[in-house]
CSV table of C-alpha atoms in Angstrom, one decimal:
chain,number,residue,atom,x,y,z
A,26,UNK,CA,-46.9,-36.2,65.1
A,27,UNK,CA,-43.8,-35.8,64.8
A,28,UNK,CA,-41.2,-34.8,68.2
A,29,UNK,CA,-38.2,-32.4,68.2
A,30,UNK,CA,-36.4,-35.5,69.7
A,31,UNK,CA,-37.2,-37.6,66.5
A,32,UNK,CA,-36.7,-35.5,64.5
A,33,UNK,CA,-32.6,-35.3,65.8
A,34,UNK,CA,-33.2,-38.8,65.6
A,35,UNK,CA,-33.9,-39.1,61.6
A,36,UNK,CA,-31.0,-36.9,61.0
A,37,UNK,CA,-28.6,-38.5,63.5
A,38,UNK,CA,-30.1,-41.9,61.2
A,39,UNK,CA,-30.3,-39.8,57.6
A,40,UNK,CA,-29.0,-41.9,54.3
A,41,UNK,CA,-29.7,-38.2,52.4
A,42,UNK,CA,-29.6,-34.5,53.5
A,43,UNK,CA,-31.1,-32.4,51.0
A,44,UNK,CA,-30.0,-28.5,51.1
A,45,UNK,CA,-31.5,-25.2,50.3
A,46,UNK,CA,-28.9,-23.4,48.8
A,47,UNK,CA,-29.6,-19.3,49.1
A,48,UNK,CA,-29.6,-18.1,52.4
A,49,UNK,CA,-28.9,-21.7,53.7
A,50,UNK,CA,-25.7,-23.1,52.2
A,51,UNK,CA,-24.4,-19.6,51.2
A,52,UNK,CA,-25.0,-16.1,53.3
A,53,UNK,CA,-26.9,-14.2,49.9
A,54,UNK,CA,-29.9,-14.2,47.9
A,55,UNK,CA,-28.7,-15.4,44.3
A,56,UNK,CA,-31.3,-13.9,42.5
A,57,UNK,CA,-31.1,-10.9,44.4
A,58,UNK,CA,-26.9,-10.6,44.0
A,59,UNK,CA,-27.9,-10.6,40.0
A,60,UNK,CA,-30.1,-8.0,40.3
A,61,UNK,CA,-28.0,-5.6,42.3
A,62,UNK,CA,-25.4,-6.6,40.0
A,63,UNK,CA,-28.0,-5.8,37.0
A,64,UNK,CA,-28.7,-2.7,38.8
A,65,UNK,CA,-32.4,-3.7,39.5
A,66,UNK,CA,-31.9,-4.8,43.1
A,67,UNK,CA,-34.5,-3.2,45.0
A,68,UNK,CA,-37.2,-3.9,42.5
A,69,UNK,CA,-35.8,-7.6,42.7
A,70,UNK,CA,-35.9,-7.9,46.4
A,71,UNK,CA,-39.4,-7.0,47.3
A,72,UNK,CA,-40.5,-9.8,44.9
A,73,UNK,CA,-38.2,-12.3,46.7
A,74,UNK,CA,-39.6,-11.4,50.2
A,75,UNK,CA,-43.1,-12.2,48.7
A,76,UNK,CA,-41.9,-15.4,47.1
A,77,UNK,CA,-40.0,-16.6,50.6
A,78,UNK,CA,-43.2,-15.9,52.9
A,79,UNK,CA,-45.1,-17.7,50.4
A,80,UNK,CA,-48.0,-15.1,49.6
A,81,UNK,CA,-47.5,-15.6,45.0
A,82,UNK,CA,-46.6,-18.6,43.6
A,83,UNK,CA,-42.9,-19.8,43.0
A,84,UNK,CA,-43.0,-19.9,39.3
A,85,UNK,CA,-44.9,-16.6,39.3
A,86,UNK,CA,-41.9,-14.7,41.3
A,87,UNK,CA,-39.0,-16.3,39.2
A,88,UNK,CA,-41.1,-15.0,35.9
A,89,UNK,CA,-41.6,-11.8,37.6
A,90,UNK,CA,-38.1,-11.1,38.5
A,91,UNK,CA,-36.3,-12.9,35.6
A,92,UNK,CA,-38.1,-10.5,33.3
A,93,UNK,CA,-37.2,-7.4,35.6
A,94,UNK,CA,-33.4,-8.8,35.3
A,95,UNK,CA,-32.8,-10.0,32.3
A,96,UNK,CA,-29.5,-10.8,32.5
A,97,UNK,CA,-27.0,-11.8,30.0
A,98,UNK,CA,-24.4,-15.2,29.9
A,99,UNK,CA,-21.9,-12.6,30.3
A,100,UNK,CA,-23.2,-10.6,33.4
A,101,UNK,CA,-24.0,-14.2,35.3
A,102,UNK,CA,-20.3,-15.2,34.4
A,103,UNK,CA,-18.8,-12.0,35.5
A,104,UNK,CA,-20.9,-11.9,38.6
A,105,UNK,CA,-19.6,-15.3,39.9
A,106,UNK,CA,-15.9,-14.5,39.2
A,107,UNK,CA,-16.5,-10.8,40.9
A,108,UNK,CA,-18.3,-11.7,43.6
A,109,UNK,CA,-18.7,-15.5,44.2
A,110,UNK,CA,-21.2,-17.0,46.5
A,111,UNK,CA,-20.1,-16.9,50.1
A,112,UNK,CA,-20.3,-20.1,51.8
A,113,UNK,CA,-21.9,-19.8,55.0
A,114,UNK,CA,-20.0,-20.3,58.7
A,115,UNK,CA,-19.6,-24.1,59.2
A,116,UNK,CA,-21.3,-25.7,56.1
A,117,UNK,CA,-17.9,-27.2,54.9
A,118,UNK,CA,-17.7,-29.1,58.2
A,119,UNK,CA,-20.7,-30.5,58.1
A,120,UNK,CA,-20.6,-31.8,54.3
A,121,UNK,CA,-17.9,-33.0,54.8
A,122,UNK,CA,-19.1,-35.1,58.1
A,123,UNK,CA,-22.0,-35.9,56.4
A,124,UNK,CA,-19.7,-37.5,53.4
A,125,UNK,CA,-17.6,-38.7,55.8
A,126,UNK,CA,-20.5,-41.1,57.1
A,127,UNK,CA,-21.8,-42.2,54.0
A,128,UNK,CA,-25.0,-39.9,53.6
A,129,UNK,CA,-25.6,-38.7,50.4
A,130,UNK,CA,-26.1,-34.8,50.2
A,131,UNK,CA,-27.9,-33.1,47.8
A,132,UNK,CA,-28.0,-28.9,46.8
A,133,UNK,CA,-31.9,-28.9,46.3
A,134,UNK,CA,-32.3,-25.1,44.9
A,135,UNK,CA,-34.8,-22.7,43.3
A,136,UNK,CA,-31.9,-20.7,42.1
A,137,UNK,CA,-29.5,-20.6,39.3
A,138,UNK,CA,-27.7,-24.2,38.1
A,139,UNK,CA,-24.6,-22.1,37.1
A,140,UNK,CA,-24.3,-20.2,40.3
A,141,UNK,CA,-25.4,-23.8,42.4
A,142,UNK,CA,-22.7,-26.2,40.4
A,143,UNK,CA,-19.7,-23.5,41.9
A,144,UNK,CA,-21.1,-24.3,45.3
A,145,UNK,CA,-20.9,-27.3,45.0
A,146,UNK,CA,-17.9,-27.9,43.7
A,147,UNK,CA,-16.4,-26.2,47.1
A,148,UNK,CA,-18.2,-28.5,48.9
A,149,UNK,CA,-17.0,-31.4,46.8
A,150,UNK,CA,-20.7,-32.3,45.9
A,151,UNK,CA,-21.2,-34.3,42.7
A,152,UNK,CA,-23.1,-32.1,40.0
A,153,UNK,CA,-25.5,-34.6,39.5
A,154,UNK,CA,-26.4,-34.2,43.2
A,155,UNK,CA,-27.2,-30.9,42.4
A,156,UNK,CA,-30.7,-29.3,41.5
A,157,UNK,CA,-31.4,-25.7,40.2
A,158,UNK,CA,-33.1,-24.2,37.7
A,159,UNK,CA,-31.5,-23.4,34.4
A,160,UNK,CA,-31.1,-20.0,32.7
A,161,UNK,CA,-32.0,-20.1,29.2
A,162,UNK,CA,-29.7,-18.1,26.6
A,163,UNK,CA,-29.7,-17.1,23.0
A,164,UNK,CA,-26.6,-18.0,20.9
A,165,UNK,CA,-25.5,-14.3,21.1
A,166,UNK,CA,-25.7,-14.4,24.8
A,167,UNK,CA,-29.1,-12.7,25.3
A,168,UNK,CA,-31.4,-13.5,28.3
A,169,UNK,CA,-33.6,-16.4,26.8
A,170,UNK,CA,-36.1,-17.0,30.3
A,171,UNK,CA,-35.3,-20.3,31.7
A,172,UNK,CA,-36.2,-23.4,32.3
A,173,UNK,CA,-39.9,-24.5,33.0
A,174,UNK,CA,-39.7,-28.3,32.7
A,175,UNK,CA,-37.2,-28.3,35.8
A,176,UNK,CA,-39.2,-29.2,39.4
A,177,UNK,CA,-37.1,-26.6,41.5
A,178,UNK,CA,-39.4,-24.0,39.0
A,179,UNK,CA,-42.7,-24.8,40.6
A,180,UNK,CA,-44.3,-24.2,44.1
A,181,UNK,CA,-43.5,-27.8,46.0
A,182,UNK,CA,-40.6,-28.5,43.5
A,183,UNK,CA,-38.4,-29.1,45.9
A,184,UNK,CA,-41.1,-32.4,47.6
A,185,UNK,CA,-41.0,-33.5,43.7
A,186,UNK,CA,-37.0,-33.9,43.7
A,187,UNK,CA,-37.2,-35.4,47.3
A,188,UNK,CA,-40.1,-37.6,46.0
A,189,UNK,CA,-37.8,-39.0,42.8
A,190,UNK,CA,-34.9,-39.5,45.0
A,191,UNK,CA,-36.2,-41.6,47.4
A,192,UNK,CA,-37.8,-43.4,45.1
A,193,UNK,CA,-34.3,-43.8,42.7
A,194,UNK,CA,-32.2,-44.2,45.4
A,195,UNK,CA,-34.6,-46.4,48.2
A,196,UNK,CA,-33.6,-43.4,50.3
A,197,UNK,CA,-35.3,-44.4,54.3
A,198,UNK,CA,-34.6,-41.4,56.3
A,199,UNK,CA,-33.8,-38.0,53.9
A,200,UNK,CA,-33.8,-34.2,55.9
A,201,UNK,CA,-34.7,-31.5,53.8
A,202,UNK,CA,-32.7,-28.4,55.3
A,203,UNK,CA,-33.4,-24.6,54.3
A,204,UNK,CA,-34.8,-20.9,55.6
A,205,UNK,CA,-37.4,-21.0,53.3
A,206,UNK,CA,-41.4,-21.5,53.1
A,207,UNK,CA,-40.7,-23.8,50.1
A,208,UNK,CA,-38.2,-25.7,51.6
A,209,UNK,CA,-41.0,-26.2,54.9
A,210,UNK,CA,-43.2,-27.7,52.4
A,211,UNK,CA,-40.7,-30.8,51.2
A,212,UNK,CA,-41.7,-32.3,54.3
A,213,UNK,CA,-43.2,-34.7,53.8
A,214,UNK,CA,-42.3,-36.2,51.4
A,215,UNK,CA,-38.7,-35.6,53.5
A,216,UNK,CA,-38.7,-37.7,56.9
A,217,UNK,CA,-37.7,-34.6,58.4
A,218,UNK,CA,-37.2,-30.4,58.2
A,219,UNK,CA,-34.6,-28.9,60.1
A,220,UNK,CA,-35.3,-24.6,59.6
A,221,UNK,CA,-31.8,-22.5,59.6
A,222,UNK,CA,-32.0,-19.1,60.5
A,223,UNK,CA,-27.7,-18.7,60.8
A,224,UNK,CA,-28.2,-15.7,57.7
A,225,UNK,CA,-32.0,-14.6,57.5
A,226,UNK,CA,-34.8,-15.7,60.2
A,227,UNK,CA,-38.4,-16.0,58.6
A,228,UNK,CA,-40.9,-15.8,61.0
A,229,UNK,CA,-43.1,-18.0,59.4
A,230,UNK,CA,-40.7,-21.0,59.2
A,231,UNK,CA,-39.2,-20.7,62.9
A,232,UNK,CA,-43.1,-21.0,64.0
A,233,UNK,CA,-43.6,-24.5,62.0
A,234,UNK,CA,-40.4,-26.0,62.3
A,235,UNK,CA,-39.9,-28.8,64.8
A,236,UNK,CA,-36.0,-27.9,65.2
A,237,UNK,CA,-34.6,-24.6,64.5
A,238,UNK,CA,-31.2,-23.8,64.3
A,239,UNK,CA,-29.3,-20.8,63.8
A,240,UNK,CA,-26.1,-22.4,63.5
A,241,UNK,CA,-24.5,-25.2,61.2
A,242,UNK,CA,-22.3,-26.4,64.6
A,243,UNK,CA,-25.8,-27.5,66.7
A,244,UNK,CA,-26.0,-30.0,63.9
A,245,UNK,CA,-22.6,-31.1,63.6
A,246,UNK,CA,-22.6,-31.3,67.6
A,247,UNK,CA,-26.2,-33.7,67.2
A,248,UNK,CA,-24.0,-36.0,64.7
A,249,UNK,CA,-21.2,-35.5,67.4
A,250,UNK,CA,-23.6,-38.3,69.5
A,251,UNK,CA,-23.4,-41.1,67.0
């Protein structure tokens, strides 16, 4: 069993840090910011409360609210250039420690690639580090579903792209990082889970997580020790 002491030790150690990216990396709910902006918010966010605390499927609540959204190529670009994800308090500093000592990061997301790919070009993470699920469009634009060969669409997605990139990349020590009940369940295969409650605490995660922060600067003051 796993200690809350070695468990600061694998990250101090990591090679990879894999990040959630909605209510983790940034302070908002993607899904939910197009819905409100689709003007189908409340509908939206009771569905992602049921997703998060893990009582329906993954896939099932991405099909569920997709089809109450339905949003168009245009409304997704106009919602990022009129209100673009906020980055939350202290992420940039710890990427950019993290790069700084040679650990790969990765934006491990069951949200939107479009909406991901402009996070992570703040944070100066590579796009192919990045992975999201895809919206699917017609050629006039129209709301086309999305994506259901991607691993980040399924429940335990997020273990299957921690799975692949330790196996790619001989990966030792990777720390799976995130609010979320799916991001809990990446671990294993991650070495270790570090829960983050800095923009939204869920009960359920605080309970089963080893180490619980609530704010990016414990973790860049336990890399601080190297």
């Amino acid at each position: 069993m796993t200690t809350l002491s070695q468990t600061k030790e694998i990250f101090r150690r990591a090679d990879a840090v894999c990040f959630d990216v909605d209510s983790t990396v940034i302070r908002e709910e993607g899904i939910d910011e197009l819905a409100k902006f689709c003007g189908v918010g409340d509908a939206v966010t009771e569905m992602t409360h049921k997703a998060m605390g893990g009582s329906v499927t993954f896939k099932t609540a991405l099909t569920e609210r997709l089809s109450i959204i339905r949003c168009s190529r245009e409304q997704v670009n106009k919602l990022i250039t009129d209100h673009p994800p906020q980055l939350t308090a202290g992420i940039k500093e710890l990427v950019d420690t993290l790069h700084q000592r040679n650990v790969k990061v990765f934006l491990v997301s069951g949200g939107f690639r479009c909406i991901v790919e402009h996070v992570s070009t703040q944070l100066n993470i590579p796009l192919h580090h990045v992975y999201a699920n895809r919206l699917k469009f017609y050629f006039n634009g129209e709301f086309a579903g999305f994506d259901e060969t991607q691993p980040t669409s399924e429940s335990n997605g997020k273990g299957k792209v921690i799975s692949m990139l330790k196996e790619k990349h001989g990966f030792k020590n990777v720390v799976m990082i995130g609010d979320g009940a799916t991001d809990l369940e990446a671990c294993p295969p991650a070495n270790a889970f570090i829960g983050f409650g800095g923009n939204v605490v869920r009960q359920q995660v605080k309970e089963r997580s080893l180490w619980y922060v609530t704010s990016f600067r414990e973790l860049l003051k336990e890399l601080e020790k190297i």
